[in-house]
JSON list of C-alpha atoms in Angstrom, two decimals:
[
{"chain": "A", "resi": 1, "resn": "ASP", "atom": "CA", "xyz": [-0.15, 0.10, -0.09]},
{"chain": "A", "resi": 2, "resn": "ALA", "atom": "CA", "xyz": [1.19, 3.58, -0.52]},
{"chain": "A", "resi": 3, "resn": "GLY", "atom": "CA", "xyz": [0.45, 4.72, 2.86]},
{"chain": "A", "resi": 4, "resn": "VAL", "atom": "CA", "xyz": [-1.72, 7.58, 3.73]},
{"chain": "A", "resi": 5, "resn": "ILE", "atom": "CA", "xyz": [-1.98, 10.11, 0.98]},
{"chain": "A", "resi": 6, "resn": "GLN", "atom": "CA", "xyz": [-2.41, 13.70, 1.35]},
{"chain": "A", "resi": 7, "resn": "SER", "atom": "CA", "xyz": [-2.77, 16.69, -0.88]},
{"chain": "A", "resi": 8, "resn": "PRO", "atom": "CA", "xyz": [-1.54, 19.26, -1.71]},
{"chain": "A", "resi": 9, "resn": "ARG", "atom": "CA", "xyz": [1.74, 19.21, 0.32]},
{"chain": "A", "resi": 10, "resn": "HIS", "atom": "CA", "xyz": [1.84, 22.78, 0.46]},
{"chain": "A", "resi": 11, "resn": "GLU", "atom": "CA", "xyz": [-0.86, 25.58, 0.16]},
{"chain": "A", "resi": 12, "resn": "VAL", "atom": "CA", "xyz": [-0.41, 29.22, 0.29]},
{"chain": "A", "resi": 13, "resn": "THR", "atom": "CA", "xyz": [-3.51, 31.17, 0.39]},
{"chain": "A", "resi": 14, "resn": "GLU", "atom": "CA", "xyz": [-4.74, 34.66, 1.27]},
{"chain": "A", "resi": 15, "resn": "MET", "atom": "CA", "xyz": [-6.95, 35.39, 4.34]},
{"chain": "A", "resi": 16, "resn": "GLY", "atom": "CA", "xyz": [-10.64, 34.87, 3.69]},
{"chain": "A", "resi": 17, "resn": "GLN", "atom": "CA", "xyz": [-10.16, 32.30, 1.03]},
{"chain": "A", "resi": 18, "resn": "GLU", "atom": "CA", "xyz": [-11.43, 28.94, 1.29]},
{"chain": "A", "resi": 19, "resn": "VAL", "atom": "CA", "xyz": [-8.99, 26.04, 1.74]},
{"chain": "A", "resi": 20, "resn": "THR", "atom": "CA", "xyz": [-9.61, 22.28, 1.02]},
{"chain": "A", "resi": 21, "resn": "LEU", "atom": "CA", "xyz": [-7.24, 19.67, 2.29]},
{"chain": "A", "resi": 22, "resn": "ARG", "atom": "CA", "xyz": [-7.63, 16.03, 0.91]},
{"chain": "A", "resi": 23, "resn": "CYS", "atom": "CA", "xyz": [-6.70, 12.81, 2.61]},
{"chain": "A", "resi": 24, "resn": "LYS", "atom": "CA", "xyz": [-6.57, 9.13, 1.33]},
{"chain": "A", "resi": 25, "resn": "PRO", "atom": "CA", "xyz": [-6.41, 6.67, 4.15]},
{"chain": "A", "resi": 26, "resn": "ILE", "atom": "CA", "xyz": [-4.61, 3.19, 3.90]},
{"chain": "A", "resi": 27, "resn": "SER", "atom": "CA", "xyz": [-6.98, 0.82, 2.16]},
{"chain": "A", "resi": 28, "resn": "GLY", "atom": "CA", "xyz": [-8.96, -1.23, 4.64]},
{"chain": "A", "resi": 29, "resn": "HIS", "atom": "CA", "xyz": [-8.29, 1.10, 7.61]},
{"chain": "A", "resi": 30, "resn": "ASP", "atom": "CA", "xyz": [-11.68, 1.87, 9.56]},
{"chain": "A", "resi": 31, "resn": "TYR", "atom": "CA", "xyz": [-10.29, 5.00, 11.65]},
{"chain": "A", "resi": 32, "resn": "LEU", "atom": "CA", "xyz": [-9.30, 8.47, 10.28]},
{"chain": "A", "resi": 33, "resn": "PHE", "atom": "CA", "xyz": [-7.86, 11.25, 11.97]},
{"chain": "A", "resi": 34, "resn": "TRP", "atom": "CA", "xyz": [-7.01, 14.97, 11.19]},
{"chain": "A", "resi": 35, "resn": "TYR", "atom": "CA", "xyz": [-4.59, 16.60, 13.30]},
{"chain": "A", "resi": 36, "resn": "ARG", "atom": "CA", "xyz": [-2.96, 20.22, 13.33]},
{"chain": "A", "resi": 37, "resn": "GLN", "atom": "CA", "xyz": [0.64, 20.74, 14.53]},
{"chain": "A", "resi": 38, "resn": "THR", "atom": "CA", "xyz": [2.18, 24.18, 15.45]},
{"chain": "A", "resi": 39, "resn": "MET", "atom": "CA", "xyz": [4.96, 25.04, 17.28]},
{"chain": "A", "resi": 40, "resn": "MET", "atom": "CA", "xyz": [3.37, 26.85, 19.97]},
{"chain": "A", "resi": 41, "resn": "ARG", "atom": "CA", "xyz": [0.52, 24.08, 20.55]},
{"chain": "A", "resi": 42, "resn": "GLY", "atom": "CA", "xyz": [1.98, 20.98, 19.42]},
{"chain": "A", "resi": 43, "resn": "LEU", "atom": "CA", "xyz": [-0.03, 18.17, 17.76]},
{"chain": "A", "resi": 44, "resn": "GLU", "atom": "CA", "xyz": [-3.75, 18.69, 18.09]},
{"chain": "A", "resi": 45, "resn": "LEU", "atom": "CA", "xyz": [-6.54, 16.32, 17.34]},
{"chain": "A", "resi": 46, "resn": "LEU", "atom": "CA", "xyz": [-9.26, 18.03, 15.48]},
{"chain": "A", "resi": 47, "resn": "ILE", "atom": "CA", "xyz": [-11.62, 15.32, 14.51]},
{"chain": "A", "resi": 48, "resn": "TYR", "atom": "CA", "xyz": [-11.86, 11.50, 13.89]},
{"chain": "A", "resi": 49, "resn": "PHE", "atom": "CA", "xyz": [-13.96, 9.32, 11.91]},
{"chain": "A", "resi": 50, "resn": "ASN", "atom": "CA", "xyz": [-14.92, 5.58, 12.48]},
{"chain": "A", "resi": 51, "resn": "ASN", "atom": "CA", "xyz": [-16.22, 3.86, 9.46]},
{"chain": "A", "resi": 52, "resn": "ASN", "atom": "CA", "xyz": [-17.02, 7.05, 7.69]},
{"chain": "A", "resi": 53, "resn": "VAL", "atom": "CA", "xyz": [-18.98, 8.53, 10.70]},
{"chain": "A", "resi": 54, "resn": "PRO", "atom": "CA", "xyz": [-17.62, 11.52, 12.57]},
{"chain": "A", "resi": 55, "resn": "ILE", "atom": "CA", "xyz": [-17.21, 10.50, 16.38]},
{"chain": "A", "resi": 56, "resn": "ASP", "atom": "CA", "xyz": [-15.36, 13.25, 17.87]},
{"chain": "A", "resi": 57, "resn": "ASP", "atom": "CA", "xyz": [-15.04, 16.85, 16.52]},
{"chain": "A", "resi": 58, "resn": "SER", "atom": "CA", "xyz": [-14.51, 18.42, 19.86]},
{"chain": "A", "resi": 59, "resn": "GLY", "atom": "CA", "xyz": [-10.96, 19.70, 18.73]},
{"chain": "A", "resi": 60, "resn": "MET", "atom": "CA", "xyz": [-12.43, 21.37, 15.64]},
{"chain": "A", "resi": 61, "resn": "PRO", "atom": "CA", "xyz": [-11.26, 25.18, 16.52]},
{"chain": "A", "resi": 62, "resn": "GLU", "atom": "CA", "xyz": [-14.60, 26.89, 15.31]},
{"chain": "A", "resi": 63, "resn": "ASP", "atom": "CA", "xyz": [-17.30, 26.80, 12.70]},
{"chain": "A", "resi": 64, "resn": "ARG", "atom": "CA", "xyz": [-14.89, 27.78, 9.89]},
{"chain": "A", "resi": 65, "resn": "PHE", "atom": "CA", "xyz": [-13.64, 24.21, 10.08]},
{"chain": "A", "resi": 66, "resn": "SER", "atom": "CA", "xyz": [-15.44, 21.25, 8.62]},
{"chain": "A", "resi": 67, "resn": "ALA", "atom": "CA", "xyz": [-14.60, 17.69, 7.78]},
{"chain": "A", "resi": 68, "resn": "LYS", "atom": "CA", "xyz": [-16.23, 15.22, 5.65]},
{"chain": "A", "resi": 69, "resn": "MET", "atom": "CA", "xyz": [-15.54, 11.61, 4.94]},
{"chain": "A", "resi": 70, "resn": "PRO", "atom": "CA", "xyz": [-17.94, 10.48, 1.85]},
{"chain": "A", "resi": 71, "resn": "ASN", "atom": "CA", "xyz": [-16.51, 7.15, 1.71]},
{"chain": "A", "resi": 72, "resn": "ALA", "atom": "CA", "xyz": [-13.88, 4.74, 3.06]},
{"chain": "A", "resi": 73, "resn": "SER", "atom": "CA", "xyz": [-11.13, 6.10, 0.84]},
{"chain": "A", "resi": 74, "resn": "PHE", "atom": "CA", "xyz": [-11.43, 9.92, 1.19]},
{"chain": "A", "resi": 75, "resn": "SER", "atom": "CA", "xyz": [-11.81, 12.84, 3.56]},
{"chain": "A", "resi": 76, "resn": "THR", "atom": "CA", "xyz": [-11.62, 16.40, 3.19]},
{"chain": "A", "resi": 77, "resn": "LEU", "atom": "CA", "xyz": [-10.96, 19.10, 5.81]},
{"chain": "A", "resi": 78, "resn": "LYS", "atom": "CA", "xyz": [-12.27, 22.42, 4.62]},
{"chain": "A", "resi": 79, "resn": "ILE", "atom": "CA", "xyz": [-11.42, 25.96, 6.13]},
{"chain": "A", "resi": 80, "resn": "GLN", "atom": "CA", "xyz": [-13.91, 28.93, 5.23]},
{"chain": "A", "resi": 81, "resn": "PRO", "atom": "CA", "xyz": [-13.05, 31.58, 5.59]},
{"chain": "A", "resi": 82, "resn": "SER", "atom": "CA", "xyz": [-9.06, 30.94, 6.11]},
{"chain": "A", "resi": 83, "resn": "GLU", "atom": "CA", "xyz": [-7.35, 33.21, 8.69]},
{"chain": "A", "resi": 84, "resn": "PRO", "atom": "CA", "xyz": [-3.50, 33.73, 9.29]},
{"chain": "A", "resi": 85, "resn": "ARG", "atom": "CA", "xyz": [-3.58, 31.85, 12.58]},
{"chain": "A", "resi": 86, "resn": "ASP", "atom": "CA", "xyz": [-5.04, 28.69, 10.69]},
{"chain": "A", "resi": 87, "resn": "SER", "atom": "CA", "xyz": [-1.24, 28.65, 9.37]},
{"chain": "A", "resi": 88, "resn": "ALA", "atom": "CA", "xyz": [0.14, 24.94, 10.48]},
{"chain": "A", "resi": 89, "resn": "VAL", "atom": "CA", "xyz": [0.93, 21.57, 9.28]},
{"chain": "A", "resi": 90, "resn": "TYR", "atom": "CA", "xyz": [-2.20, 19.49, 9.00]},
{"chain": "A", "resi": 91, "resn": "PHE", "atom": "CA", "xyz": [-1.90, 15.70, 9.22]},
{"chain": "A", "resi": 92, "resn": "CYS", "atom": "CA", "xyz": [-4.22, 12.85, 8.27]},
{"chain": "A", "resi": 93, "resn": "ALA", "atom": "CA", "xyz": [-3.64, 9.42, 9.95]},
{"chain": "A", "resi": 94, "resn": "SER", "atom": "CA", "xyz": [-5.42, 6.15, 9.88]},
{"chain": "A", "resi": 95, "resn": "SER", "atom": "CA", "xyz": [-5.58, 3.07, 11.43]},
{"chain": "A", "resi": 96, "resn": "LEU", "atom": "CA", "xyz": [-7.28, -0.47, 11.52]},
{"chain": "A", "resi": 97, "resn": "GLU", "atom": "CA", "xyz": [-9.51, -0.74, 14.61]},
{"chain": "A", "resi": 98, "resn": "VAL", "atom": "CA", "xyz": [-7.43, 0.05, 17.76]},
{"chain": "A", "resi": 99, "resn": "TYR", "atom": "CA", "xyz": [-4.11, -0.92, 16.19]},
{"chain": "A", "resi": 100, "resn": "GLU", "atom": "CA", "xyz": [-1.18, 1.20, 14.88]},
{"chain": "A", "resi": 101, "resn": "GLN", "atom": "CA", "xyz": [-1.78, 4.54, 13.55]},
{"chain": "A", "resi": 102, "resn": "TYR", "atom": "CA", "xyz": [-0.10, 5.61, 10.23]},
{"chain": "A", "resi": 103, "resn": "PHE", "atom": "CA", "xyz": [0.55, 9.31, 9.30]},
{"chain": "A", "resi": 104, "resn": "GLY", "atom": "CA", "xyz": [0.38, 11.06, 6.07]},
{"chain": "A", "resi": 105, "resn": "PRO", "atom": "CA", "xyz": [3.26, 13.41, 5.08]},
{"chain": "A", "resi": 106, "resn": "GLY", "atom": "CA", "xyz": [1.26, 16.30, 5.93]},
{"chain": "A", "resi": 107, "resn": "THR", "atom": "CA", "xyz": [-0.11, 19.55, 4.23]},
{"chain": "A", "resi": 108, "resn": "ARG", "atom": "CA", "xyz": [1.80, 22.78, 5.15]},
{"chain": "A", "resi": 109, "resn": "LEU", "atom": "CA", "xyz": [-0.80, 25.56, 5.15]},
{"chain": "A", "resi": 110, "resn": "THR", "atom": "CA", "xyz": [0.27, 29.33, 4.99]},
{"chain": "A", "resi": 111, "resn": "VAL", "atom": "CA", "xyz": [-2.35, 32.05, 5.31]},
{"chain": "A", "resi": 112, "resn": "THR", "atom": "CA", "xyz": [-1.23, 35.49, 4.34]},
{"chain": "B", "resi": 1, "resn": "LYS", "atom": "CA", "xyz": [-9.34, 13.50, 30.14]},
{"chain": "B", "resi": 2, "resn": "GLN", "atom": "CA", "xyz": [-5.88, 11.71, 29.54]},
{"chain": "B", "resi": 3, "resn": "GLU", "atom": "CA", "xyz": [-3.07, 13.58, 29.78]},
{"chain": "B", "resi": 4, "resn": "VAL", "atom": "CA", "xyz": [0.45, 12.24, 28.46]},
{"chain": "B", "resi": 5, "resn": "THR", "atom": "CA", "xyz": [3.48, 13.90, 29.54]},
{"chain": "B", "resi": 6, "resn": "GLN", "atom": "CA", "xyz": [7.10, 13.44, 28.16]},
{"chain": "B", "resi": 7, "resn": "ILE", "atom": "CA", "xyz": [10.16, 14.16, 30.16]},
{"chain": "B", "resi": 8, "resn": "PRO", "atom": "CA", "xyz": [12.69, 15.67, 29.31]},
{"chain": "B", "resi": 9, "resn": "ALA", "atom": "CA", "xyz": [11.62, 17.94, 26.49]},
{"chain": "B", "resi": 10, "resn": "ALA", "atom": "CA", "xyz": [15.15, 18.05, 25.09]},
{"chain": "B", "resi": 11, "resn": "LEU", "atom": "CA", "xyz": [18.04, 15.72, 25.50]},
{"chain": "B", "resi": 12, "resn": "SER", "atom": "CA", "xyz": [21.53, 16.00, 24.14]},
{"chain": "B", "resi": 13, "resn": "VAL", "atom": "CA", "xyz": [23.94, 12.90, 24.37]},
{"chain": "B", "resi": 14, "resn": "PRO", "atom": "CA", "xyz": [27.16, 11.93, 22.64]},
{"chain": "B", "resi": 15, "resn": "GLU", "atom": "CA", "xyz": [27.19, 9.07, 19.98]},
{"chain": "B", "resi": 16, "resn": "GLY", "atom": "CA", "xyz": [27.38, 5.67, 21.24]},
{"chain": "B", "resi": 17, "resn": "GLU", "atom": "CA", "xyz": [25.72, 6.52, 24.38]},
{"chain": "B", "resi": 18, "resn": "ASN", "atom": "CA", "xyz": [22.40, 4.38, 25.46]},
{"chain": "B", "resi": 19, "resn": "LEU", "atom": "CA", "xyz": [19.67, 6.49, 26.46]},
{"chain": "B", "resi": 20, "resn": "VAL", "atom": "CA", "xyz": [15.95, 6.41, 27.84]},
{"chain": "B", "resi": 21, "resn": "LEU", "atom": "CA", "xyz": [13.00, 8.52, 26.99]},
{"chain": "B", "resi": 22, "resn": "ASN", "atom": "CA", "xyz": [10.21, 8.61, 29.29]},
{"chain": "B", "resi": 23, "resn": "CYS", "atom": "CA", "xyz": [6.47, 8.76, 28.83]},
{"chain": "B", "resi": 24, "resn": "SER", "atom": "CA", "xyz": [3.62, 8.93, 31.38]},
{"chain": "B", "resi": 25, "resn": "PHE", "atom": "CA", "xyz": [-0.14, 8.97, 31.24]},
{"chain": "B", "resi": 26, "resn": "THR", "atom": "CA", "xyz": [-2.87, 9.63, 33.88]},
{"chain": "B", "resi": 27, "resn": "ASP", "atom": "CA", "xyz": [-5.54, 7.02, 32.78]},
{"chain": "B", "resi": 28, "resn": "SER", "atom": "CA", "xyz": [-4.34, 3.45, 32.51]},
{"chain": "B", "resi": 29, "resn": "ALA", "atom": "CA", "xyz": [-7.44, 2.40, 30.44]},
{"chain": "B", "resi": 30, "resn": "ILE", "atom": "CA", "xyz": [-5.75, 2.26, 27.14]},
{"chain": "B", "resi": 31, "resn": "TYR", "atom": "CA", "xyz": [-5.60, -0.12, 24.40]},
{"chain": "B", "resi": 32, "resn": "ASN", "atom": "CA", "xyz": [-1.99, 0.48, 23.34]},
{"chain": "B", "resi": 33, "resn": "LEU", "atom": "CA", "xyz": [0.86, 2.85, 23.37]},
{"chain": "B", "resi": 34, "resn": "GLN", "atom": "CA", "xyz": [2.72, 3.89, 20.26]},
{"chain": "B", "resi": 35, "resn": "TRP", "atom": "CA", "xyz": [6.20, 5.69, 19.86]},
{"chain": "B", "resi": 36, "resn": "PHE", "atom": "CA", "xyz": [6.81, 7.82, 16.93]},
{"chain": "B", "resi": 37, "resn": "ARG", "atom": "CA", "xyz": [9.72, 9.66, 15.34]},
{"chain": "B", "resi": 38, "resn": "GLN", "atom": "CA", "xyz": [9.48, 13.08, 13.67]},
{"chain": "B", "resi": 39, "resn": "ASP", "atom": "CA", "xyz": [12.31, 14.80, 11.63]},
{"chain": "B", "resi": 40, "resn": "PRO", "atom": "CA", "xyz": [12.23, 18.23, 11.24]},
{"chain": "B", "resi": 41, "resn": "GLY", "atom": "CA", "xyz": [9.68, 19.38, 8.66]},
{"chain": "B", "resi": 42, "resn": "LYS", "atom": "CA", "xyz": [8.48, 15.87, 8.25]},
{"chain": "B", "resi": 43, "resn": "GLY", "atom": "CA", "xyz": [5.57, 13.76, 9.22]},
{"chain": "B", "resi": 44, "resn": "LEU", "atom": "CA", "xyz": [5.40, 11.13, 11.95]},
{"chain": "B", "resi": 45, "resn": "THR", "atom": "CA", "xyz": [6.89, 7.73, 11.68]},
{"chain": "B", "resi": 46, "resn": "SER", "atom": "CA", "xyz": [5.57, 4.69, 13.73]},
{"chain": "B", "resi": 47, "resn": "LEU", "atom": "CA", "xyz": [8.43, 3.20, 15.72]},
{"chain": "B", "resi": 48, "resn": "LEU", "atom": "CA", "xyz": [6.84, 0.66, 18.09]},
{"chain": "B", "resi": 49, "resn": "LEU", "atom": "CA", "xyz": [3.41, -0.23, 19.15]},
{"chain": "B", "resi": 50, "resn": "ILE", "atom": "CA", "xyz": [2.89, -1.80, 22.60]},
{"chain": "B", "resi": 51, "resn": "GLN", "atom": "CA", "xyz": [-0.60, -3.26, 23.13]},
{"chain": "B", "resi": 52, "resn": "SER", "atom": "CA", "xyz": [-2.07, -3.05, 26.61]},
{"chain": "B", "resi": 53, "resn": "SER", "atom": "CA", "xyz": [-1.53, -6.55, 27.38]},
{"chain": "B", "resi": 54, "resn": "GLN", "atom": "CA", "xyz": [2.21, -6.61, 26.51]},
{"chain": "B", "resi": 55, "resn": "ARG", "atom": "CA", "xyz": [4.92, -5.30, 28.61]},
{"chain": "B", "resi": 56, "resn": "GLU", "atom": "CA", "xyz": [7.64, -4.63, 25.76]},
{"chain": "B", "resi": 57, "resn": "GLN", "atom": "CA", "xyz": [8.64, -4.54, 22.09]},
{"chain": "B", "resi": 58, "resn": "THR", "atom": "CA", "xyz": [11.84, -4.33, 20.47]},
{"chain": "B", "resi": 59, "resn": "SER", "atom": "CA", "xyz": [13.02, -3.41, 17.01]},
{"chain": "B", "resi": 60, "resn": "GLY", "atom": "CA", "xyz": [16.69, -3.25, 16.25]},
{"chain": "B", "resi": 61, "resn": "ARG", "atom": "CA", "xyz": [18.20, -1.02, 18.74]},
{"chain": "B", "resi": 62, "resn": "LEU", "atom": "CA", "xyz": [14.94, 0.15, 20.13]},
{"chain": "B", "resi": 63, "resn": "ASN", "atom": "CA", "xyz": [13.10, -1.23, 23.11]},
{"chain": "B", "resi": 64, "resn": "ALA", "atom": "CA", "xyz": [9.81, 0.15, 24.35]},
{"chain": "B", "resi": 65, "resn": "SER", "atom": "CA", "xyz": [8.34, -0.94, 27.89]},
{"chain": "B", "resi": 66, "resn": "LEU", "atom": "CA", "xyz": [4.94, -0.44, 29.11]},
{"chain": "B", "resi": 67, "resn": "ASP", "atom": "CA", "xyz": [3.92, -0.48, 32.73]},
{"chain": "B", "resi": 68, "resn": "LYS", "atom": "CA", "xyz": [0.09, 0.13, 32.37]},
{"chain": "B", "resi": 69, "resn": "SER", "atom": "CA", "xyz": [-0.72, 0.32, 36.23]},
{"chain": "B", "resi": 70, "resn": "SER", "atom": "CA", "xyz": [1.83, 3.05, 36.85]},
{"chain": "B", "resi": 71, "resn": "GLY", "atom": "CA", "xyz": [1.07, 4.95, 33.59]},
{"chain": "B", "resi": 72, "resn": "ARG", "atom": "CA", "xyz": [4.42, 4.80, 32.35]},
{"chain": "B", "resi": 73, "resn": "SER", "atom": "CA", "xyz": [6.33, 3.88, 29.29]},
{"chain": "B", "resi": 74, "resn": "THR", "atom": "CA", "xyz": [10.11, 4.14, 28.34]},
{"chain": "B", "resi": 75, "resn": "LEU", "atom": "CA", "xyz": [11.72, 4.20, 24.84]},
{"chain": "B", "resi": 76, "resn": "TYR", "atom": "CA", "xyz": [15.35, 2.68, 25.29]},
{"chain": "B", "resi": 77, "resn": "ILE", "atom": "CA", "xyz": [17.72, 3.52, 22.37]},
{"chain": "B", "resi": 78, "resn": "ALA", "atom": "CA", "xyz": [21.09, 1.66, 22.38]},
{"chain": "B", "resi": 79, "resn": "ALA", "atom": "CA", "xyz": [24.30, 2.62, 21.09]},
{"chain": "B", "resi": 80, "resn": "SER", "atom": "CA", "xyz": [22.77, 6.08, 19.90]},
{"chain": "B", "resi": 81, "resn": "GLN", "atom": "CA", "xyz": [23.86, 7.67, 16.34]},
{"chain": "B", "resi": 82, "resn": "PRO", "atom": "CA", "xyz": [23.72, 11.04, 14.97]},
{"chain": "B", "resi": 83, "resn": "GLY", "atom": "CA", "xyz": [20.90, 9.78, 12.56]},
{"chain": "B", "resi": 84, "resn": "ASP", "atom": "CA", "xyz": [18.70, 9.19, 15.61]},
{"chain": "B", "resi": 85, "resn": "SER", "atom": "CA", "xyz": [18.38, 12.97, 16.34]},
{"chain": "B", "resi": 86, "resn": "ALA", "atom": "CA", "xyz": [14.81, 13.79, 15.92]},
{"chain": "B", "resi": 87, "resn": "THR", "atom": "CA", "xyz": [11.63, 14.31, 18.14]},
{"chain": "B", "resi": 88, "resn": "TYR", "atom": "CA", "xyz": [10.27, 11.50, 19.77]},
{"chain": "B", "resi": 89, "resn": "LEU", "atom": "CA", "xyz": [6.60, 11.34, 20.69]},
{"chain": "B", "resi": 90, "resn": "CYS", "atom": "CA", "xyz": [4.48, 8.75, 22.67]},
{"chain": "B", "resi": 91, "resn": "ALA", "atom": "CA", "xyz": [0.85, 8.33, 22.17]},
{"chain": "B", "resi": 92, "resn": "VAL", "atom": "CA", "xyz": [-1.80, 6.36, 24.14]},
{"chain": "B", "resi": 93, "resn": "ARG", "atom": "CA", "xyz": [-4.87, 5.25, 22.43]},
{"chain": "B", "resi": 94, "resn": "GLN", "atom": "CA", "xyz": [-8.40, 5.12, 23.91]},
{"chain": "B", "resi": 95, "resn": "ASN", "atom": "CA", "xyz": [-11.04, 5.90, 21.42]},
{"chain": "B", "resi": 96, "resn": "GLN", "atom": "CA", "xyz": [-8.66, 8.25, 20.22]},
{"chain": "B", "resi": 97, "resn": "PHE", "atom": "CA", "xyz": [-4.97, 9.04, 20.36]},
{"chain": "B", "resi": 98, "resn": "TYR", "atom": "CA", "xyz": [-3.62, 11.24, 22.99]},
{"chain": "B", "resi": 99, "resn": "PHE", "atom": "CA", "xyz": [-0.11, 12.56, 22.29]},
{"chain": "B", "resi": 100, "resn": "GLY", "atom": "CA", "xyz": [2.71, 13.89, 24.74]},
{"chain": "B", "resi": 101, "resn": "THR", "atom": "CA", "xyz": [4.53, 17.00, 23.64]},
{"chain": "B", "resi": 102, "resn": "GLY", "atom": "CA", "xyz": [7.68, 15.10, 22.57]},
{"chain": "B", "resi": 103, "resn": "THR", "atom": "CA", "xyz": [11.42, 14.72, 23.75]},
{"chain": "B", "resi": 104, "resn": "SER", "atom": "CA", "xyz": [13.68, 16.33, 21.17]},
{"chain": "B", "resi": 105, "resn": "LEU", "atom": "CA", "xyz": [16.81, 14.27, 20.91]},
{"chain": "B", "resi": 106, "resn": "THR", "atom": "CA", "xyz": [20.28, 15.50, 19.69]},
{"chain": "B", "resi": 107, "resn": "VAL", "atom": "CA", "xyz": [23.21, 12.84, 19.31]},
{"chain": "B", "resi": 108, "resn": "ILE", "atom": "CA", "xyz": [26.47, 14.60, 18.97]},
{"chain": "B", "resi": 109, "resn": "PRO", "atom": "CA", "xyz": [29.02, 13.03, 16.75]}
]
């Protein structure tokens, strides 16, 4: 398997624009996690899905953030409108049941 | 809520030294504990996974132990090398993963 795939790898956008991050989990994995990492706050869990259903979105910063998982092989994290404080690296990860978690390479988002 | 702590936050050792990284957690009702490595500007790479029923796992020069009752795990790195320089994070799994803030390791040639 190619591992967890994320796109784009880098995104630079202006404040107020909509940003969509994409993730393809490892085939067969039933859990998908979205994280955000910054120097100040470290690694934060934003939301996770089990069998395509959002289980816990308490880490989503505010209503500007939304995440979907329309099928087992694809998920999106959307920020609308984006703000400079959203600049961070966003990671997607997946796991099979409660076993090992595998991370994607991340999307580095810069909002100017 | 689960809290995961890693001490020290940073560690610098000369090449060849054996070292131990520590991870502690407050709620022992976990499924497993996973150790990761993160290089600057990169993603997280899984190193070792210890299931809650296990006491330790080994991979090459790495050995991770788990004492669930006391809420502790250690990652032992034998004969450290400059290539081991990275940030090491531990994470415990309940329904979700809870991460520590990491230990930044520098191995000096």
